[in-house]
Amino acid sequence: MIIAVDGPAGSGKSTISKLVAKELGMIHLDTGAMYRLFTLKLLKEKVSFEDKDKINELLENLDINIENDRFFLDGKDVSEEIRKSEISENVSEVSAIKEVREEMINLQRKFSSSKDIILDGRDIGTVVFPNADIKIFLVADPKERAERRYKEVIGKGGKASFQEIYESIVNRDRLDTVREISPLKKAEDAIEVDTTGKTIEEVKNMILSIYKTKSNDC
Ligand code: CDP
């Protein structure tokens, strides 16, 4: 069983996917975290995003591990570090690189093999698993998405500017939508769920009810 959850930045994909996976006893994979992780690697190694040879070399020797929604790079837990604004500001540029996408998609398919799994990202229902059993496309008003991110950062004791978060989200959506390879787009057979004004619990229940309807159809 494969459930694909796609949608723009801050639409709640990871939070909801994690909860639904727990409820259904499935594995969850946050594919955005993988692009964030590789962005961190490039920034750490001070590699230019144009340097294809170096990027290929790093991809070949990439040491990443994913366990229970925690992400490890070169043996170190970087789950918090990959959420920093420096990563958010660069990740869309990195995720538009063809070689990076190819390798990440490879890893995503390998990781998912013979598992009941929920993957969230931008291209899961369109490219990674076009035959997924259930495809959800989560959307929400950009101001509300920025508001959620803002509260998340403040809630964790961090500092943030609402305006900066809003602009970064809108900019990332634009880059993710216009890129040539695997742009952010709703799969034709995906069910669109608008989460504007809805609580996490409400959205979780909407997805669970889609799951129930689909499972009864099979
Ligand atoms: O959590 P948030 O919605 O901010 O974004 P994310 O899911 O962590 O994804 C970060 C970035 O990775 C996105 O803005 C995309 O550029 C890229 N991404 C992608 O290209 N393909 C995916 N399947 C997942 C993420």
PDB file of C-alpha atoms and ligand atoms in Angstrom:
ATOM      1  CA  MET A   1       0.000   0.000   0.000  1.00  0.00           C
ATOM      2  CA  ILE A   2       1.445   3.315  -1.062  1.00  0.00           C
ATOM      3  CA  ILE A   3      -0.118   6.644  -0.136  1.00  0.00           C
ATOM      4  CA  ALA A   4       1.290   9.732  -1.881  1.00  0.00           C
ATOM      5  CA  VAL A   5       0.803  13.114  -0.212  1.00  0.00           C
ATOM      6  CA  ASP A   6       1.960  16.083  -2.268  1.00  0.00           C
ATOM      7  CA  GLY A   7       1.495  19.812  -1.929  1.00  0.00           C
ATOM      8  CA  PRO A   8       3.198  23.188  -1.499  1.00  0.00           C
ATOM      9  CA  ALA A   9       5.429  24.331   1.374  1.00  0.00           C
ATOM     10  CA  GLY A  10       3.772  24.387   4.769  1.00  0.00           C
ATOM     11  CA  SER A  11       0.529  22.741   3.658  1.00  0.00           C
ATOM     12  CA  GLY A  12       0.893  20.295   6.546  1.00  0.00           C
ATOM     13  CA  LYS A  13       2.020  17.278   4.526  1.00  0.00           C
ATOM     14  CA  SER A  14       4.572  15.940   6.996  1.00  0.00           C
ATOM     15  CA  THR A  15       2.550  16.536  10.150  1.00  0.00           C
ATOM     16  CA  ILE A  16      -0.553  14.926   8.684  1.00  0.00           C
ATOM     17  CA  SER A  17       1.311  12.069   6.978  1.00  0.00           C
ATOM     18  CA  LYS A  18       3.074  11.196  10.213  1.00  0.00           C
ATOM     19  CA  LEU A  19      -0.223  11.056  12.132  1.00  0.00           C
ATOM     20  CA  VAL A  20      -2.054   9.077   9.458  1.00  0.00           C
ATOM     21  CA  ALA A  21       0.859   6.625   9.214  1.00  0.00           C
ATOM     22  CA  LYS A  22       0.740   6.084  12.976  1.00  0.00           C
ATOM     23  CA  GLU A  23      -3.014   5.518  12.924  1.00  0.00           C
ATOM     24  CA  LEU A  24      -2.799   3.011  10.060  1.00  0.00           C
ATOM     25  CA  GLY A  25       0.393   1.294  11.267  1.00  0.00           C
ATOM     26  CA  MET A  26       2.288   2.384   8.168  1.00  0.00           C
ATOM     27  CA  ILE A  27       5.806   3.744   7.668  1.00  0.00           C
ATOM     28  CA  HIS A  28       6.214   7.455   6.852  1.00  0.00           C
ATOM     29  CA  LEU A  29       8.854   9.026   4.619  1.00  0.00           C
ATOM     30  CA  ASP A  30       9.284  12.809   4.461  1.00  0.00           C
ATOM     31  CA  THR A  31      10.999  13.150   1.070  1.00  0.00           C
ATOM     32  CA  GLY A  32      11.473  16.910   1.509  1.00  0.00           C
ATOM     33  CA  ALA A  33      13.795  16.118   4.407  1.00  0.00           C
ATOM     34  CA  MET A  34      16.008  14.169   1.991  1.00  0.00           C
ATOM     35  CA  TYR A  35      16.446  17.224  -0.273  1.00  0.00           C
ATOM     36  CA  ARG A  36      17.073  19.319   2.824  1.00  0.00           C
ATOM     37  CA  LEU A  37      19.705  16.840   3.968  1.00  0.00           C
ATOM     38  CA  PHE A  38      21.574  16.972   0.696  1.00  0.00           C
ATOM     39  CA  THR A  39      21.360  20.784   0.727  1.00  0.00           C
ATOM     40  CA  LEU A  40      22.991  20.710   4.165  1.00  0.00           C
ATOM     41  CA  LYS A  41      25.747  18.463   2.796  1.00  0.00           C
ATOM     42  CA  LEU A  42      26.478  20.881  -0.079  1.00  0.00           C
ATOM     43  CA  LEU A  43      26.544  23.895   2.238  1.00  0.00           C
ATOM     44  CA  LYS A  44      28.778  22.097   4.752  1.00  0.00           C
ATOM     45  CA  GLU A  45      31.230  21.030   2.060  1.00  0.00           C
ATOM     46  CA  LYS A  46      30.989  24.505   0.469  1.00  0.00           C
ATOM     47  CA  VAL A  47      30.173  22.990  -2.912  1.00  0.00           C
ATOM     48  CA  SER A  48      28.781  25.264  -5.611  1.00  0.00           C
ATOM     49  CA  PHE A  49      25.356  24.182  -6.908  1.00  0.00           C
ATOM     50  CA  GLU A  50      26.872  24.425 -10.415  1.00  0.00           C
ATOM     51  CA  ASP A  51      29.684  21.945  -9.708  1.00  0.00           C
ATOM     52  CA  LYS A  52      28.125  18.814 -11.232  1.00  0.00           C
ATOM     53  CA  ASP A  53      31.255  16.663 -10.855  1.00  0.00           C
ATOM     54  CA  LYS A  54      31.527  17.311  -7.148  1.00  0.00           C
ATOM     55  CA  ILE A  55      27.757  16.896  -6.720  1.00  0.00           C
ATOM     56  CA  ASN A  56      27.864  13.521  -8.475  1.00  0.00           C
ATOM     57  CA  GLU A  57      30.770  12.438  -6.300  1.00  0.00           C
ATOM     58  CA  LEU A  58      28.883  13.426  -3.121  1.00  0.00           C
ATOM     59  CA  LEU A  59      25.744  11.645  -4.329  1.00  0.00           C
ATOM     60  CA  GLU A  60      27.710   8.462  -4.987  1.00  0.00           C
ATOM     61  CA  ASN A  61      29.195   8.479  -1.493  1.00  0.00           C
ATOM     62  CA  LEU A  62      26.183   9.814   0.336  1.00  0.00           C
ATOM     63  CA  ASP A  63      25.875   8.447   3.871  1.00  0.00           C
ATOM     64  CA  ILE A  64      22.273   8.988   4.930  1.00  0.00           C
ATOM     65  CA  ASN A  65      20.090   7.016   7.272  1.00  0.00           C
ATOM     66  CA  ILE A  66      16.428   7.360   8.093  1.00  0.00           C
ATOM     67  CA  GLU A  67      15.001   5.819  11.243  1.00  0.00           C
ATOM     68  CA  ASN A  68      11.624   6.590  12.830  1.00  0.00           C
ATOM     69  CA  ASP A  69      11.355   9.968  11.110  1.00  0.00           C
ATOM     70  CA  ARG A  70      14.875  10.960  12.242  1.00  0.00           C
ATOM     71  CA  PHE A  71      17.450  11.857   9.607  1.00  0.00           C
ATOM     72  CA  PHE A  72      21.145  11.036   9.899  1.00  0.00           C
ATOM     73  CA  LEU A  73      23.908  12.474   7.732  1.00  0.00           C
ATOM     74  CA  ASP A  74      27.398  10.971   8.041  1.00  0.00           C
ATOM     75  CA  GLY A  75      26.248   9.237  11.224  1.00  0.00           C
ATOM     76  CA  LYS A  76      24.953  12.439  12.875  1.00  0.00           C
ATOM     77  CA  ASP A  77      21.301  13.202  13.662  1.00  0.00           C
ATOM     78  CA  VAL A  78      20.564  16.361  11.643  1.00  0.00           C
ATOM     79  CA  SER A  79      16.753  16.300  11.968  1.00  0.00           C
ATOM     80  CA  GLU A  80      16.658  19.775  13.548  1.00  0.00           C
ATOM     81  CA  GLU A  81      19.496  21.304  11.540  1.00  0.00           C
ATOM     82  CA  ILE A  82      17.799  20.613   8.191  1.00  0.00           C
ATOM     83  CA  ARG A  83      14.803  22.801   9.222  1.00  0.00           C
ATOM     84  CA  LYS A  84      16.913  25.952   9.582  1.00  0.00           C
ATOM     85  CA  SER A  85      16.117  28.925   7.352  1.00  0.00           C
ATOM     86  CA  GLU A  86      19.487  28.704   5.596  1.00  0.00           C
ATOM     87  CA  ILE A  87      18.444  25.273   4.307  1.00  0.00           C
ATOM     88  CA  SER A  88      14.899  26.395   3.407  1.00  0.00           C
ATOM     89  CA  GLU A  89      16.376  29.269   1.394  1.00  0.00           C
ATOM     90  CA  ASN A  90      18.573  26.977  -0.701  1.00  0.00           C
ATOM     91  CA  VAL A  91      16.685  23.693  -0.947  1.00  0.00           C
ATOM     92  CA  SER A  92      14.532  24.564  -3.968  1.00  0.00           C
ATOM     93  CA  GLU A  93      17.633  25.348  -6.002  1.00  0.00           C
ATOM     94  CA  VAL A  94      19.255  22.061  -4.994  1.00  0.00           C
ATOM     95  CA  SER A  95      16.118  20.008  -5.592  1.00  0.00           C
ATOM     96  CA  ALA A  96      15.914  21.322  -9.163  1.00  0.00           C
ATOM     97  CA  ILE A  97      19.256  19.657 -10.057  1.00  0.00           C
ATOM     98  CA  LYS A  98      18.601  16.638 -12.282  1.00  0.00           C
ATOM     99  CA  GLU A  99      21.272  14.373 -10.762  1.00  0.00           C
ATOM    100  CA  VAL A 100      20.063  15.128  -7.239  1.00  0.00           C
ATOM    101  CA  ARG A 101      16.465  14.269  -8.117  1.00  0.00           C
ATOM    102  CA  GLU A 102      17.455  11.021  -9.839  1.00  0.00           C
ATOM    103  CA  GLU A 103      19.392   9.798  -6.813  1.00  0.00           C
ATOM    104  CA  MET A 104      16.753  10.885  -4.286  1.00  0.00           C
ATOM    105  CA  ILE A 105      13.997   9.176  -6.265  1.00  0.00           C
ATOM    106  CA  ASN A 106      16.133   6.013  -6.425  1.00  0.00           C
ATOM    107  CA  LEU A 107      16.584   6.086  -2.663  1.00  0.00           C
ATOM    108  CA  GLN A 108      12.864   6.788  -2.098  1.00  0.00           C
ATOM    109  CA  ARG A 109      11.846   3.797  -4.202  1.00  0.00           C
ATOM    110  CA  LYS A 110      14.404   1.538  -2.515  1.00  0.00           C
ATOM    111  CA  PHE A 111      13.317   2.646   0.955  1.00  0.00           C
ATOM    112  CA  SER A 112       9.640   2.017   0.101  1.00  0.00           C
ATOM    113  CA  SER A 113      10.118  -1.416  -1.396  1.00  0.00           C
ATOM    114  CA  SER A 114       7.756  -4.013   0.149  1.00  0.00           C
ATOM    115  CA  LYS A 115       6.473  -1.562   2.755  1.00  0.00           C
ATOM    116  CA  ASP A 116       3.077  -0.082   3.543  1.00  0.00           C
ATOM    117  CA  ILE A 117       4.171   3.496   3.348  1.00  0.00           C
ATOM    118  CA  ILE A 118       3.044   7.120   3.192  1.00  0.00           C
ATOM    119  CA  LEU A 119       5.426   9.416   1.346  1.00  0.00           C
ATOM    120  CA  ASP A 120       5.036  13.164   1.361  1.00  0.00           C
ATOM    121  CA  GLY A 121       6.652  15.576  -1.073  1.00  0.00           C
ATOM    122  CA  ARG A 122       6.087  17.395  -4.361  1.00  0.00           C
ATOM    123  CA  ASP A 123       6.296  14.688  -7.032  1.00  0.00           C
ATOM    124  CA  ILE A 124       5.306  11.466  -5.271  1.00  0.00           C
ATOM    125  CA  GLY A 125       2.001  10.963  -7.089  1.00  0.00           C
ATOM    126  CA  THR A 126       3.299  12.270 -10.423  1.00  0.00           C
ATOM    127  CA  VAL A 127       6.818  10.812 -10.717  1.00  0.00           C
ATOM    128  CA  VAL A 128       8.041   8.678  -7.820  1.00  0.00           C
ATOM    129  CA  PHE A 129       4.940   6.465  -7.535  1.00  0.00           C
ATOM    130  CA  PRO A 130       2.526   7.296 -10.369  1.00  0.00           C
ATOM    131  CA  ASN A 131       0.658   4.077  -9.496  1.00  0.00           C
ATOM    132  CA  ALA A 132       0.253   4.873  -5.796  1.00  0.00           C
ATOM    133  CA  ASP A 133      -2.923   3.388  -4.280  1.00  0.00           C
ATOM    134  CA  ILE A 134      -4.067   6.725  -2.894  1.00  0.00           C
ATOM    135  CA  LYS A 135      -2.960  10.210  -3.940  1.00  0.00           C
ATOM    136  CA  ILE A 136      -3.693  13.287  -1.888  1.00  0.00           C
ATOM    137  CA  PHE A 137      -2.854  16.878  -2.856  1.00  0.00           C
ATOM    138  CA  LEU A 138      -2.855  19.131   0.187  1.00  0.00           C
ATOM    139  CA  VAL A 139      -3.335  22.859  -0.337  1.00  0.00           C
ATOM    140  CA  ALA A 140      -3.899  25.859   1.935  1.00  0.00           C
ATOM    141  CA  ASP A 141      -3.946  29.602   1.651  1.00  0.00           C
ATOM    142  CA  PRO A 142      -0.303  30.909   1.611  1.00  0.00           C
ATOM    143  CA  LYS A 143      -0.914  33.345   4.506  1.00  0.00           C
ATOM    144  CA  GLU A 144      -2.185  30.516   6.665  1.00  0.00           C
ATOM    145  CA  ARG A 145       0.718  28.279   5.678  1.00  0.00           C
ATOM    146  CA  ALA A 146       3.138  31.046   6.694  1.00  0.00           C
ATOM    147  CA  GLU A 147       1.220  31.557   9.937  1.00  0.00           C
ATOM    148  CA  ARG A 148       1.564  27.846  10.789  1.00  0.00           C
ATOM    149  CA  ARG A 149       5.313  27.902  10.090  1.00  0.00           C
ATOM    150  CA  TYR A 150       5.700  31.064  12.135  1.00  0.00           C
ATOM    151  CA  LYS A 151       3.914  29.526  15.124  1.00  0.00           C
ATOM    152  CA  GLU A 152       5.965  26.339  14.757  1.00  0.00           C
ATOM    153  CA  VAL A 153       9.262  28.264  14.957  1.00  0.00           C
ATOM    154  CA  ILE A 154       8.089  30.456  17.849  1.00  0.00           C
ATOM    155  CA  GLY A 155       6.642  27.398  19.615  1.00  0.00           C
ATOM    156  CA  LYS A 156      10.070  25.762  19.514  1.00  0.00           C
ATOM    157  CA  GLY A 157      11.563  28.838  21.174  1.00  0.00           C
ATOM    158  CA  GLY A 158      13.084  30.232  17.965  1.00  0.00           C
ATOM    159  CA  LYS A 159      12.959  33.723  16.467  1.00  0.00           C
ATOM    160  CA  ALA A 160      11.106  34.467  13.250  1.00  0.00           C
ATOM    161  CA  SER A 161       9.569  37.214  11.162  1.00  0.00           C
ATOM    162  CA  PHE A 162       6.154  36.426   9.731  1.00  0.00           C
ATOM    163  CA  GLN A 163       6.855  38.502   6.606  1.00  0.00           C
ATOM    164  CA  GLU A 164      10.144  36.699   5.924  1.00  0.00           C
ATOM    165  CA  ILE A 165       8.548  33.281   6.345  1.00  0.00           C
ATOM    166  CA  TYR A 166       5.656  34.288   4.073  1.00  0.00           C
ATOM    167  CA  GLU A 167       8.001  35.532   1.349  1.00  0.00           C
ATOM    168  CA  SER A 168      10.197  32.449   1.608  1.00  0.00           C
ATOM    169  CA  ILE A 169       7.167  30.130   1.250  1.00  0.00           C
ATOM    170  CA  VAL A 170       5.800  32.011  -1.766  1.00  0.00           C
ATOM    171  CA  ASN A 171       9.239  32.054  -3.373  1.00  0.00           C
ATOM    172  CA  ARG A 172       9.762  28.321  -2.787  1.00  0.00           C
ATOM    173  CA  ASP A 173       6.322  27.525  -4.243  1.00  0.00           C
ATOM    174  CA  ARG A 174       7.222  29.510  -7.344  1.00  0.00           C
ATOM    175  CA  LEU A 175      10.598  27.781  -7.805  1.00  0.00           C
ATOM    176  CA  ASP A 176       9.089  24.327  -7.156  1.00  0.00           C
ATOM    177  CA  THR A 177       6.255  24.935  -9.620  1.00  0.00           C
ATOM    178  CA  VAL A 178       8.246  26.369 -12.520  1.00  0.00           C
ATOM    179  CA  ARG A 179      11.215  23.980 -12.472  1.00  0.00           C
ATOM    180  CA  GLU A 180      11.611  21.763 -15.510  1.00  0.00           C
ATOM    181  CA  ILE A 181      12.014  18.386 -13.855  1.00  0.00           C
ATOM    182  CA  SER A 182       9.227  17.005 -11.647  1.00  0.00           C
ATOM    183  CA  PRO A 183       7.558  20.331 -10.880  1.00  0.00           C
ATOM    184  CA  LEU A 184       5.075  20.600  -8.040  1.00  0.00           C
ATOM    185  CA  LYS A 185       1.758  19.719  -9.625  1.00  0.00           C
ATOM    186  CA  LYS A 186      -1.394  17.837  -8.725  1.00  0.00           C
ATOM    187  CA  ALA A 187      -1.565  14.380 -10.297  1.00  0.00           C
ATOM    188  CA  GLU A 188      -4.687  14.004 -12.431  1.00  0.00           C
ATOM    189  CA  ASP A 189      -6.032  11.263 -10.178  1.00  0.00           C
ATOM    190  CA  ALA A 190      -5.120  12.954  -6.868  1.00  0.00           C
ATOM    191  CA  ILE A 191      -7.779  14.078  -4.417  1.00  0.00           C
ATOM    192  CA  GLU A 192      -7.332  17.719  -3.465  1.00  0.00           C
ATOM    193  CA  VAL A 193      -7.769  18.526   0.209  1.00  0.00           C
ATOM    194  CA  ASP A 194      -7.880  22.193   1.207  1.00  0.00           C
ATOM    195  CA  THR A 195      -6.658  22.533   4.781  1.00  0.00           C
ATOM    196  CA  THR A 196      -7.315  26.291   5.137  1.00  0.00           C
ATOM    197  CA  GLY A 197      -9.101  26.942   8.425  1.00  0.00           C
ATOM    198  CA  LYS A 198      -8.963  23.274   9.409  1.00  0.00           C
ATOM    199  CA  THR A 199      -7.299  21.759  12.456  1.00  0.00           C
ATOM    200  CA  ILE A 200      -4.714  18.999  12.178  1.00  0.00           C
ATOM    201  CA  GLU A 201      -7.259  16.569  13.651  1.00  0.00           C
ATOM    202  CA  GLU A 202      -9.858  17.540  11.030  1.00  0.00           C
ATOM    203  CA  VAL A 203      -7.439  17.049   8.141  1.00  0.00           C
ATOM    204  CA  LYS A 204      -6.230  13.746   9.575  1.00  0.00           C
ATOM    205  CA  ASN A 205      -9.818  12.522   9.740  1.00  0.00           C
ATOM    206  CA  MET A 206     -10.507  13.670   6.171  1.00  0.00           C
ATOM    207  CA  ILE A 207      -7.567  11.614   4.933  1.00  0.00           C
ATOM    208  CA  LEU A 208      -8.540   8.601   7.030  1.00  0.00           C
ATOM    209  CA  SER A 209     -12.003   8.747   5.552  1.00  0.00           C
ATOM    210  CA  ILE A 210     -10.557   8.891   2.003  1.00  0.00           C
ATOM    211  CA  TYR A 211      -8.460   5.855   2.948  1.00  0.00           C
ATOM    212  CA  LYS A 212     -11.514   3.962   4.195  1.00  0.00           C
ATOM    213  CA  THR A 213     -13.549   4.753   1.088  1.00  0.00           C
ATOM    214  CA  LYS A 214     -10.680   3.721  -1.204  1.00  0.00           C
ATOM    215  CA  SER A 215      -9.965   0.507   0.738  1.00  0.00           C
ATOM    216  CA  ASN A 216     -13.654  -0.470   0.513  1.00  0.00           C
ATOM    217  CA  ASP A 217     -13.510   0.116  -3.255  1.00  0.00           C
ATOM    218  CA  CYS A 218     -10.598  -2.316  -3.668  1.00  0.00           C
TER     219      CYS A 218
HETATM  220  O1  CDP B   1       8.195  21.133   4.871  1.00  0.00           O
HETATM  221  P1  CDP B   1       8.106  22.070   3.716  1.00  0.00           P
HETATM  222  O2  CDP B   1       6.722  22.052   3.153  1.00  0.00           O
HETATM  223  O3  CDP B   1       8.648  23.412   4.002  1.00  0.00           O
HETATM  224  O4  CDP B   1       9.032  21.558   2.563  1.00  0.00           O
HETATM  225  P2  CDP B   1       9.717  20.161   2.460  1.00  0.00           P
HETATM  226  O5  CDP B   1       8.675  19.130   2.246  1.00  0.00           O
HETATM  227  O6  CDP B   1      10.651  19.988   3.594  1.00  0.00           O
HETATM  228  O7  CDP B   1      10.537  20.269   1.096  1.00  0.00           O
HETATM  229  C1  CDP B   1      11.636  21.135   0.976  1.00  0.00           C
HETATM  230  C2  CDP B   1      11.940  21.348  -0.492  1.00  0.00           C
HETATM  231  O8  CDP B   1      12.391  20.123  -1.076  1.00  0.00           O
HETATM  232  C3  CDP B   1      10.776  21.792  -1.372  1.00  0.00           C
HETATM  233  O9  CDP B   1      10.584  23.184  -1.360  1.00  0.00           O
HETATM  234  C4  CDP B   1      11.212  21.285  -2.746  1.00  0.00           C
HETATM  235  O10 CDP B   1      12.092  22.180  -3.364  1.00  0.00           O
HETATM  236  C5  CDP B   1      11.986  20.022  -2.429  1.00  0.00           C
HETATM  237  N1  CDP B   1      11.225  18.775  -2.626  1.00  0.00           N
HETATM  238  C6  CDP B   1      11.132  18.262  -3.883  1.00  0.00           C
HETATM  239  O11 CDP B   1      11.614  18.867  -4.832  1.00  0.00           O
HETATM  240  N2  CDP B   1      10.535  17.056  -4.101  1.00  0.00           N
HETATM  241  C7  CDP B   1       9.992  16.384  -3.086  1.00  0.00           C
HETATM  242  N3  CDP B   1       9.436  15.186  -3.322  1.00  0.00           N
HETATM  243  C8  CDP B   1      10.039  16.904  -1.781  1.00  0.00           C
HETATM  244  C9  CDP B   1      10.653  18.126  -1.580  1.00  0.00           C
END
